[in-house]
Short mmCIF file of C-alpha atoms and ligand atoms in Angstrom, two decimals:
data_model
loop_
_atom_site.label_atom_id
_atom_site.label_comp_id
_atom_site.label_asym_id
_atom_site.label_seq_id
_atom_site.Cartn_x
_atom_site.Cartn_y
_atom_site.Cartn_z
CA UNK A 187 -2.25 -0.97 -18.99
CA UNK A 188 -5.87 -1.72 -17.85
CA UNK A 189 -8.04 0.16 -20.50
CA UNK A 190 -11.02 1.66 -18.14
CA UNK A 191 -11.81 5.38 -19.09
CA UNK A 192 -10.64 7.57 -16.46
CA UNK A 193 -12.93 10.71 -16.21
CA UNK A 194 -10.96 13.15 -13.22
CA UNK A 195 -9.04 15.89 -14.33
CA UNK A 196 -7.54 16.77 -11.22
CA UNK A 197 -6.78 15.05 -8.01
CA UNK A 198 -7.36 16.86 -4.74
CA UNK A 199 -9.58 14.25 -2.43
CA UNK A 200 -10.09 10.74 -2.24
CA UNK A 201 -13.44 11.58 0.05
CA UNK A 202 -15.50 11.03 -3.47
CA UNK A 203 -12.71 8.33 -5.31
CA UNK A 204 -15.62 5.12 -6.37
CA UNK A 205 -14.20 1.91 -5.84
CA UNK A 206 -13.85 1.92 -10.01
CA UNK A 207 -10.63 4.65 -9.55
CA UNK A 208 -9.55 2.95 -6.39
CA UNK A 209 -8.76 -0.13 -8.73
CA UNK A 210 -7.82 1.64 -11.95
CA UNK A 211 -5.26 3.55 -9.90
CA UNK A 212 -4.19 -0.42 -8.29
CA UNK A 213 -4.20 -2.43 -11.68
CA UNK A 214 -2.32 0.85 -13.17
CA UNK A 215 0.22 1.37 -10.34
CA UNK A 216 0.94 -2.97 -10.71
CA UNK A 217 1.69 -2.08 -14.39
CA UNK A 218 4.59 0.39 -13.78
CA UNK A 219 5.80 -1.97 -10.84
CA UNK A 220 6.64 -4.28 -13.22
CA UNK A 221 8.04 -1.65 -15.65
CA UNK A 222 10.19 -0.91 -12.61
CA UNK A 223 11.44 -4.11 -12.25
CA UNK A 224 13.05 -4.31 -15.52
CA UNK A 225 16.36 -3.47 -16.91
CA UNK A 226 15.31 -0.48 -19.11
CA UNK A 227 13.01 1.65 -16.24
CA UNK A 228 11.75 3.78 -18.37
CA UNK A 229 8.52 4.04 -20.84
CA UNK A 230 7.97 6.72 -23.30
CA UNK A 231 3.90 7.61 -22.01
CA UNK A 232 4.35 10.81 -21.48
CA UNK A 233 6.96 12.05 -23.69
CA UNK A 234 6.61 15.99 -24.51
CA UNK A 235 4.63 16.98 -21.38
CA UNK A 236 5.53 18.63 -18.77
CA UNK A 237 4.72 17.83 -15.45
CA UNK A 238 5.63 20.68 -12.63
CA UNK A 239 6.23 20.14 -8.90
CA UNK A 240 5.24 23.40 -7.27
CA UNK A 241 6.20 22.62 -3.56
CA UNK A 242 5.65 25.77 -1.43
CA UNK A 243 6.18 23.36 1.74
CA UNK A 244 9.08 21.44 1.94
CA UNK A 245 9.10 17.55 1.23
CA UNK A 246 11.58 14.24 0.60
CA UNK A 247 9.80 11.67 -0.14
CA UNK A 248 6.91 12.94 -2.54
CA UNK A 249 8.98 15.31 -4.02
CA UNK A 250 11.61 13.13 -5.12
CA UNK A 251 9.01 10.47 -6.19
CA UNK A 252 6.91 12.44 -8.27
CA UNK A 253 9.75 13.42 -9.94
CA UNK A 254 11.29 10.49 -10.62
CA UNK A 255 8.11 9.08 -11.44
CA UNK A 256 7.81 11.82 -13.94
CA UNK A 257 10.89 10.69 -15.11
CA UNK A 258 10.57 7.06 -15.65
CA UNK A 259 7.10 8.28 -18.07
CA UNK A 260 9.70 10.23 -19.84
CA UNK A 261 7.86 13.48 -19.35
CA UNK A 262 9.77 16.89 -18.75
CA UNK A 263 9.95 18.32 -15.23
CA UNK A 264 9.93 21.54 -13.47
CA UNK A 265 11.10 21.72 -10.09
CA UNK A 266 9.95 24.96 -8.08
CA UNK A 267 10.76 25.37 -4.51
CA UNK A 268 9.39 28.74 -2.65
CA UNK A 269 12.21 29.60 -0.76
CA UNK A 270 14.10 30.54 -4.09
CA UNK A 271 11.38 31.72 -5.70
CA UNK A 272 10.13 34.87 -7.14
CA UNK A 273 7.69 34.30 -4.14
CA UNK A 274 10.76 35.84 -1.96
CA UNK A 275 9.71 39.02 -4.31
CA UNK A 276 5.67 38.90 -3.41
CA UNK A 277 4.37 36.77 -6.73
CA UNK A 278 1.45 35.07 -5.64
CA UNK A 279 0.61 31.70 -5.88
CA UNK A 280 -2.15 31.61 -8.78
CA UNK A 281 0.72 33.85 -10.76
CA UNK A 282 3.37 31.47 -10.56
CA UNK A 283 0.85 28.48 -11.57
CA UNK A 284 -0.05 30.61 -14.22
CA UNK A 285 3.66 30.77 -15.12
CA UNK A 286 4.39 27.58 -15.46
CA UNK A 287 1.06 26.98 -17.60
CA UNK A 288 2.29 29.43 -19.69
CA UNK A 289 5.32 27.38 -20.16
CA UNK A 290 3.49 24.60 -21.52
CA UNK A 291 2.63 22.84 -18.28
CA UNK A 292 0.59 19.37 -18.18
CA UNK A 293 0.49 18.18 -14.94
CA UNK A 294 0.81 20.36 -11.82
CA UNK A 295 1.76 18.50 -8.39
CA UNK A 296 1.17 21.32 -5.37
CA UNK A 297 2.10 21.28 -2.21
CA UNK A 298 1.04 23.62 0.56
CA UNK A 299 0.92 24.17 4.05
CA UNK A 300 -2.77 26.03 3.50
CA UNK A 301 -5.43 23.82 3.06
CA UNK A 302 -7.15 24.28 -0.63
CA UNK A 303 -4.28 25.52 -2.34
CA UNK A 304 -4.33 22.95 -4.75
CA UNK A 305 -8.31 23.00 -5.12
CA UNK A 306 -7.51 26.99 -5.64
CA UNK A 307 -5.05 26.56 -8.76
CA UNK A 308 -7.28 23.34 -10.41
CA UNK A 309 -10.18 25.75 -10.05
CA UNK A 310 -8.26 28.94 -11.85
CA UNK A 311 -7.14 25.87 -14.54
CA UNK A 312 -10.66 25.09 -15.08
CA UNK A 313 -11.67 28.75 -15.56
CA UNK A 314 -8.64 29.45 -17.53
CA UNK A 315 -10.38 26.79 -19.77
CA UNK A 316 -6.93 24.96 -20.26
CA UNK A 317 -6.73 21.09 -19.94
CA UNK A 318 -3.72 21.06 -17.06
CA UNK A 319 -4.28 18.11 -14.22
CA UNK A 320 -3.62 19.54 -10.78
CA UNK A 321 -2.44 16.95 -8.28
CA UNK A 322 -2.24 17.55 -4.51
CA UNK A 323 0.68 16.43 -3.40
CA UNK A 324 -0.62 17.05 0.45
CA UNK A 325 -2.47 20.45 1.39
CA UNK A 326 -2.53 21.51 5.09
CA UNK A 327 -4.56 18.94 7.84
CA UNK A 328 -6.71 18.63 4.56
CA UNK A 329 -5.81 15.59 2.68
CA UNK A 330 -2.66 13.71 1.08
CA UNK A 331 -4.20 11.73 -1.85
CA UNK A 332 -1.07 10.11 -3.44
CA UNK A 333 0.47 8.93 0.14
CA UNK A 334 -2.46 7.30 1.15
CA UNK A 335 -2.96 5.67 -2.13
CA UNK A 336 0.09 4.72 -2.34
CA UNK A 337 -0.45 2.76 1.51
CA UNK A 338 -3.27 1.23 -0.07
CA UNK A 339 -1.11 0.06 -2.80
CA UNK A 340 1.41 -1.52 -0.65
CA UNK A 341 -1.02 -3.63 1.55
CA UNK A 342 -3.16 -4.56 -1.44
CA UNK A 343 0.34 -6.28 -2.66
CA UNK A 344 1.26 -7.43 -0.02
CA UNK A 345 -2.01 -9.36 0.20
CA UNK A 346 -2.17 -10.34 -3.92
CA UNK A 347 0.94 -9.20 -5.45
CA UNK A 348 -0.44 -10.09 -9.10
CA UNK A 349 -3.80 -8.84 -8.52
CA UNK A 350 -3.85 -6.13 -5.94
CA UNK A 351 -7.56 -4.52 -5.56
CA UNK A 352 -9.46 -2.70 -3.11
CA UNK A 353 -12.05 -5.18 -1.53
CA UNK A 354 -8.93 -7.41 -0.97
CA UNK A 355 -9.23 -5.22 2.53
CA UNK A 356 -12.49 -5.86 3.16
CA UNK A 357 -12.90 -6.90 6.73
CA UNK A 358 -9.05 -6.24 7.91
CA UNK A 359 -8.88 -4.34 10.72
CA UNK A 360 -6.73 -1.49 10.50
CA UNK A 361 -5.35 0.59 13.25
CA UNK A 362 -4.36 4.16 12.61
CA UNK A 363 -2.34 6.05 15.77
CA UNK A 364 -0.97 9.18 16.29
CA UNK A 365 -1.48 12.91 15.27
CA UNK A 366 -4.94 11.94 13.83
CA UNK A 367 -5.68 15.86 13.64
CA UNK A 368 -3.14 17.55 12.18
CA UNK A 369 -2.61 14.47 10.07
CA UNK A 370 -3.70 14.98 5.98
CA UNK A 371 -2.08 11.46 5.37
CA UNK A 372 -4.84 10.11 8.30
CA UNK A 373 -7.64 11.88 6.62
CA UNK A 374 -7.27 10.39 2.89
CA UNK A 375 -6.04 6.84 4.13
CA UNK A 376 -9.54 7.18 6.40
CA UNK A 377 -11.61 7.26 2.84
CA UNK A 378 -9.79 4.74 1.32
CA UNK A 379 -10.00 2.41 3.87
CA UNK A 380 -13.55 2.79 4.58
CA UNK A 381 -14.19 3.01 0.91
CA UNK A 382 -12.36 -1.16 0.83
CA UNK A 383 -14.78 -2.28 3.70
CA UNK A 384 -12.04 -2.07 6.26
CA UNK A 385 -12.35 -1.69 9.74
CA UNK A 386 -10.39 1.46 10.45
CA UNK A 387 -9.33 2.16 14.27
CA UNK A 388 -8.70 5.50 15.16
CA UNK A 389 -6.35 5.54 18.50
CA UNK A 390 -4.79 8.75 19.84
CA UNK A 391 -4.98 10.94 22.87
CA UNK A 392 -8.14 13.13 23.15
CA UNK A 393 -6.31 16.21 22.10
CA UNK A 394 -5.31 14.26 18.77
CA UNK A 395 -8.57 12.56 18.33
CA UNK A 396 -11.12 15.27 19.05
CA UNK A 397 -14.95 13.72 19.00
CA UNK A 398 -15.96 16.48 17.31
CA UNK A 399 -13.68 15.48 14.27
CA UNK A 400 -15.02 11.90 13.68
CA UNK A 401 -18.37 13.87 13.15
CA UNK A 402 -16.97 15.66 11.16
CA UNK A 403 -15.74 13.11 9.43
CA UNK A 404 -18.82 10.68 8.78
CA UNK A 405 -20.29 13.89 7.92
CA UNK A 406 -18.17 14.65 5.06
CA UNK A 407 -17.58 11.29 3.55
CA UNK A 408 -22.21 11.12 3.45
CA UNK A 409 -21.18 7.38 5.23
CA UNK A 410 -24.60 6.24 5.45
CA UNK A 411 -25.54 3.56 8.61
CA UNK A 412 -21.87 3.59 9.86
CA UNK A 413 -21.22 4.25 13.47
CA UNK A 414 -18.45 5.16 15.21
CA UNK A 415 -17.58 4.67 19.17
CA UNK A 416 -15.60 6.39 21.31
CA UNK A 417 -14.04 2.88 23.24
CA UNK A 418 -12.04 3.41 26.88
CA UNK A 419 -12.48 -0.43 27.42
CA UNK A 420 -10.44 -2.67 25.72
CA UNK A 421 -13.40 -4.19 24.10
CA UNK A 422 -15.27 -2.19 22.14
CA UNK A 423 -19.12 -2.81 21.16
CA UNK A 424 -21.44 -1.33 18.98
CA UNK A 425 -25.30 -0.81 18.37
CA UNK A 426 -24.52 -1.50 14.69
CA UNK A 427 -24.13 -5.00 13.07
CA UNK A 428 -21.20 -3.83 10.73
CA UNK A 429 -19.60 -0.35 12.48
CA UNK A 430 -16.09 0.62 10.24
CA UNK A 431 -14.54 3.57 12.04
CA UNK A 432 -14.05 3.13 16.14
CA UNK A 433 -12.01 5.87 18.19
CA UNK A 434 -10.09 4.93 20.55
CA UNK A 435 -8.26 7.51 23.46
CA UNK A 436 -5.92 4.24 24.38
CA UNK A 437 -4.16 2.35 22.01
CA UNK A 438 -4.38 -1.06 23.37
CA UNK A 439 -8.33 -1.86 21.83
CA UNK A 440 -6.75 -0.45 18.41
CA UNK A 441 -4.14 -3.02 18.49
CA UNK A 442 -5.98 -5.94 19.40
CA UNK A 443 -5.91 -8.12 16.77
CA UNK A 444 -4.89 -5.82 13.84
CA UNK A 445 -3.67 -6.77 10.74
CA UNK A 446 -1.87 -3.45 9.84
CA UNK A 447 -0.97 -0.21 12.09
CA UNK A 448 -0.26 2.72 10.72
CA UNK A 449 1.61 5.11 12.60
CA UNK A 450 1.94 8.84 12.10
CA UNK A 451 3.93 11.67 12.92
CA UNK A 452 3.68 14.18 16.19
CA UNK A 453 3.27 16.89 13.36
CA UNK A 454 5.01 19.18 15.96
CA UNK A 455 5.19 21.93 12.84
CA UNK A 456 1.51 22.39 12.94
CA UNK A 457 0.63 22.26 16.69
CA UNK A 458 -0.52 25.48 18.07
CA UNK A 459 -1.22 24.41 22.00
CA UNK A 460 0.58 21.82 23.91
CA UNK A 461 -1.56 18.97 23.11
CA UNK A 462 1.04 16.34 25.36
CA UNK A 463 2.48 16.33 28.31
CA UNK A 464 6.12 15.33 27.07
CA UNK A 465 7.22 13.26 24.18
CA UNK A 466 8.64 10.62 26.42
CA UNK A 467 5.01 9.93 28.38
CA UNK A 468 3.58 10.01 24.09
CA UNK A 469 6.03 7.36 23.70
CA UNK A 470 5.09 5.23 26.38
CA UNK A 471 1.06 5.53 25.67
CA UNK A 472 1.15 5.91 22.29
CA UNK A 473 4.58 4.95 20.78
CA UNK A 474 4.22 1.44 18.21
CA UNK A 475 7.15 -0.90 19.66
CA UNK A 476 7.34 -5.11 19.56
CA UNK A 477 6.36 -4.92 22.77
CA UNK A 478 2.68 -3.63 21.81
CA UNK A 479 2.61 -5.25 18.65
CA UNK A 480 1.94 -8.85 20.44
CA UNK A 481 -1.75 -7.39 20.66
CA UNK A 482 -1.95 -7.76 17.14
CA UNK A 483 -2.37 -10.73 14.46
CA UNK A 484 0.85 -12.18 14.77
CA UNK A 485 1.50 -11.04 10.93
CA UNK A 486 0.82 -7.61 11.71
CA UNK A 487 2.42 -5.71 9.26
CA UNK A 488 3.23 -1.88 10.24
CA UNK A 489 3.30 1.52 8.37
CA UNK A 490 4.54 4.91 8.31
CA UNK A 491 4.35 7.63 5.60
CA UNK A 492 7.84 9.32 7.10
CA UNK A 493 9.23 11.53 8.30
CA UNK A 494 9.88 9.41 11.37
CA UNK A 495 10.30 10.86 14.97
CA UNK A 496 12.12 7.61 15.82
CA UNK A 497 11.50 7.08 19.28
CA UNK A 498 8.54 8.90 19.38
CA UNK A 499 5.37 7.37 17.30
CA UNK A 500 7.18 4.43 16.83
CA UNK A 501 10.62 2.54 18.13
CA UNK A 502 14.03 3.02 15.99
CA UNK A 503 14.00 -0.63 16.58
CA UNK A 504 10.86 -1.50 15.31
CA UNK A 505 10.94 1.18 12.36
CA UNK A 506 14.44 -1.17 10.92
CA UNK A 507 12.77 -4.19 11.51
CA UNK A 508 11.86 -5.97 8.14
CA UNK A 509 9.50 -8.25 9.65
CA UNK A 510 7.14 -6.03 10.55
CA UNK A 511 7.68 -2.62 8.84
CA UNK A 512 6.58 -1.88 5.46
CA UNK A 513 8.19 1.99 5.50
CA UNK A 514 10.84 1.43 2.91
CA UNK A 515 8.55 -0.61 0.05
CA UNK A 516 5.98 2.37 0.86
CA UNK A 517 8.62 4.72 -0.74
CA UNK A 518 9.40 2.23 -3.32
CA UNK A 519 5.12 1.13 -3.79
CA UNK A 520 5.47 5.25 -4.50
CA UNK A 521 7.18 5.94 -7.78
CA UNK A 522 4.74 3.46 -8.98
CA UNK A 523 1.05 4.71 -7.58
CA UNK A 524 2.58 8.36 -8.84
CA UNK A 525 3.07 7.05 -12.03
CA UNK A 526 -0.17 5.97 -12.05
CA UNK A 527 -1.65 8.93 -11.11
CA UNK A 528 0.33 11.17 -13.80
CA UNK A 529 -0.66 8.19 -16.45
CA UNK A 530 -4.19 8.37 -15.65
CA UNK A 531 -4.10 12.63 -15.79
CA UNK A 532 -1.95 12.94 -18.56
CA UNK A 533 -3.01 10.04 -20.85
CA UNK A 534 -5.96 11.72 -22.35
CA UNK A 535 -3.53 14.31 -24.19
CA UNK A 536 -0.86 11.85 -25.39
C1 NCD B 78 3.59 13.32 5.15
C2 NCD B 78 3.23 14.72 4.76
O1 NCD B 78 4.05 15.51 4.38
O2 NCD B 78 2.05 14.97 4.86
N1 NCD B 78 4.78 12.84 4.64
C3 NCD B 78 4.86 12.44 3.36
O3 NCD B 78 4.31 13.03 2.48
N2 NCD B 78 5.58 11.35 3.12
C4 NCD B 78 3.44 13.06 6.58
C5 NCD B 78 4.17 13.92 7.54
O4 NCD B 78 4.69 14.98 7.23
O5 NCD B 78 4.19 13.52 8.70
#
């Protein structure tokens, strides 16, 4: 395990993660790959804590992999879903944290459809005075910390399996299409990719990709002397020697020449206007398929943190093609980066 000190007690954001915890979180994550690899899966790290999954919104993927990534670190876990929850009977949300603390809690991973939530129950932690991690597991449009490292992982080694590290990215272009605003996967993959010197193309329909959202976006993340461009020509310029984030309303300049798309879902769940004409015109515009991907490097690897409207962000063909699509080792690249993550929060008390 690589020994750096790892100061965060909680993780909510990656708009502040230094390039330090990008690769401690890499190096860590490569660890328990190989961990996973062997016969015996399992390692005794965490043995006696608890870690507790509090998912008030409902989830596969993340669920199932913290879990199991729990699991394999031989910790304890709590499972809580709302729906059959005391929740039904009005507890509120800082109670039931403050339930399963009182159970002897470690690590809490929370999931919510409210943006905060997660901030909200590591800040009652902190003022409880107790040392319990809080994870966000994906809050609202806000951010999705452990998916997006976990994309980082699996590019990173794909690049350098033995070694994989942030500024491996530096210079890749990187196309990210889709449902940029309701998207919390979009958001935290944006500050991780900017963070590895990437160039990160933004390409969605104008009711996806607001300009009003990039600012605030380079406002948030304090990105000093970037620029971004709003680009309806297929070649997009800008005043700045080195720009890293470019918005595109057509997907063709995102595309051109990319080394990895990443592709997100219509999140239908949290759109309150109709932001598209029809699915099938979103298809044809926006949808990934071979067919588009000739734009690209012809390596171009693509992405997708699932659920997957097939047919819609992306073809059912293209989605089962191993050539090109990385979705199933990003599941598997998963149970390691969580591993990390509950490693690197729950190491301190071992
Ligand atoms: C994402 C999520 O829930 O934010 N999925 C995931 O965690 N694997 C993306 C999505 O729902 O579209």
């Amino acid at each position: 395990m690589p020994t750096t000190t790892w100061n965060r007690h909680h993780i909510l954001s990656l708009a502040d993660f230094t390039t330090t915890e990008y690769n401690t979180v890499l190096q860590t994550a490569a660890s328990f790959q190989e961990v996973l690899s062997r016969r015996t899966k399992k390692v005794p790290t965490l043995q006696g804590q608890v870690v507790a999954n509090l998912f008030f919104e409902s989830s596969t993927r993340t669920r199932s992999s913290f879990e199991l990534a729990a699991k394999r670190l031989s910790a304890d876990t709590l499972n809580f879903a709302a729906a059959t929850s005391s929740m039904t009977k009005g507890e509120t949300i800082l109670d039931t944290a403050k339930t399963y603390l009182a159970m002897g809690t470690d690590i809490m991973v929370v999931r919510h459809r409210e943006a905060g939530v997660p901030n909200a129950i590591a800040a009652e932690m902190d003022r409880l005075g107790v040392k319990v991690g809080v994870l966000n597991a994906g809050d609202g449009q806000h951010e999705h910390p452990s998916q997006a490292l976990l994309d980082l992982f699996t590019i990173c080694t794909l690049i350098d399996p033995a070694s994989p590290r942030l500024e491996l990215l530096k210079g890749k272009k990187i196309a990210i299409v889709g449902d940029i605003l309701h998207s919390r996967v979009a958001r935290s993959n944006i500050w991780s990719l900017i963070a590895s010197g990437a160039e990160v193309h933004l390409a969605a329909p104008p009711t996806l990709l607001p300009k009003l959202f990039a600012e605030y976006i380079l406002e948030e993340a304090g990105v000093k002397n970037q620029q971004f461009i709003i680009s309806s020509s297929p070649t997009p310029h800008s005043p700045l020697p080195t720009p890293q984030l470019f918005l595109h309303w057509q997907l063709e300049p995102a595309l051109q020449n990319a080394d990895f798309v990443m592709t997100l879902r219509l999140q239908k769940e949290r759109m309150t206007a109709h932001l598209l004409p029809s699915l099938r015109e979103y298809h044809q515009l926006f949808g990934i398929t071979r067919t588009k991907l000739q734009l690209c490097k012809p390596n171009v690897k693509v992405l997708h943190p699932g659920p997957v409207n097939r047919g819609v962000e992306i073809s059912s063909e293209l989605m089962d093609d191993p050539e090109f699509s990385l979705i199933q080792s990003q599941v598997t690249s998963g149970v390691a980066v969580r591993m990390a993550l509950l490693y690197l929060l729950g190491s301190g008390k071992a």
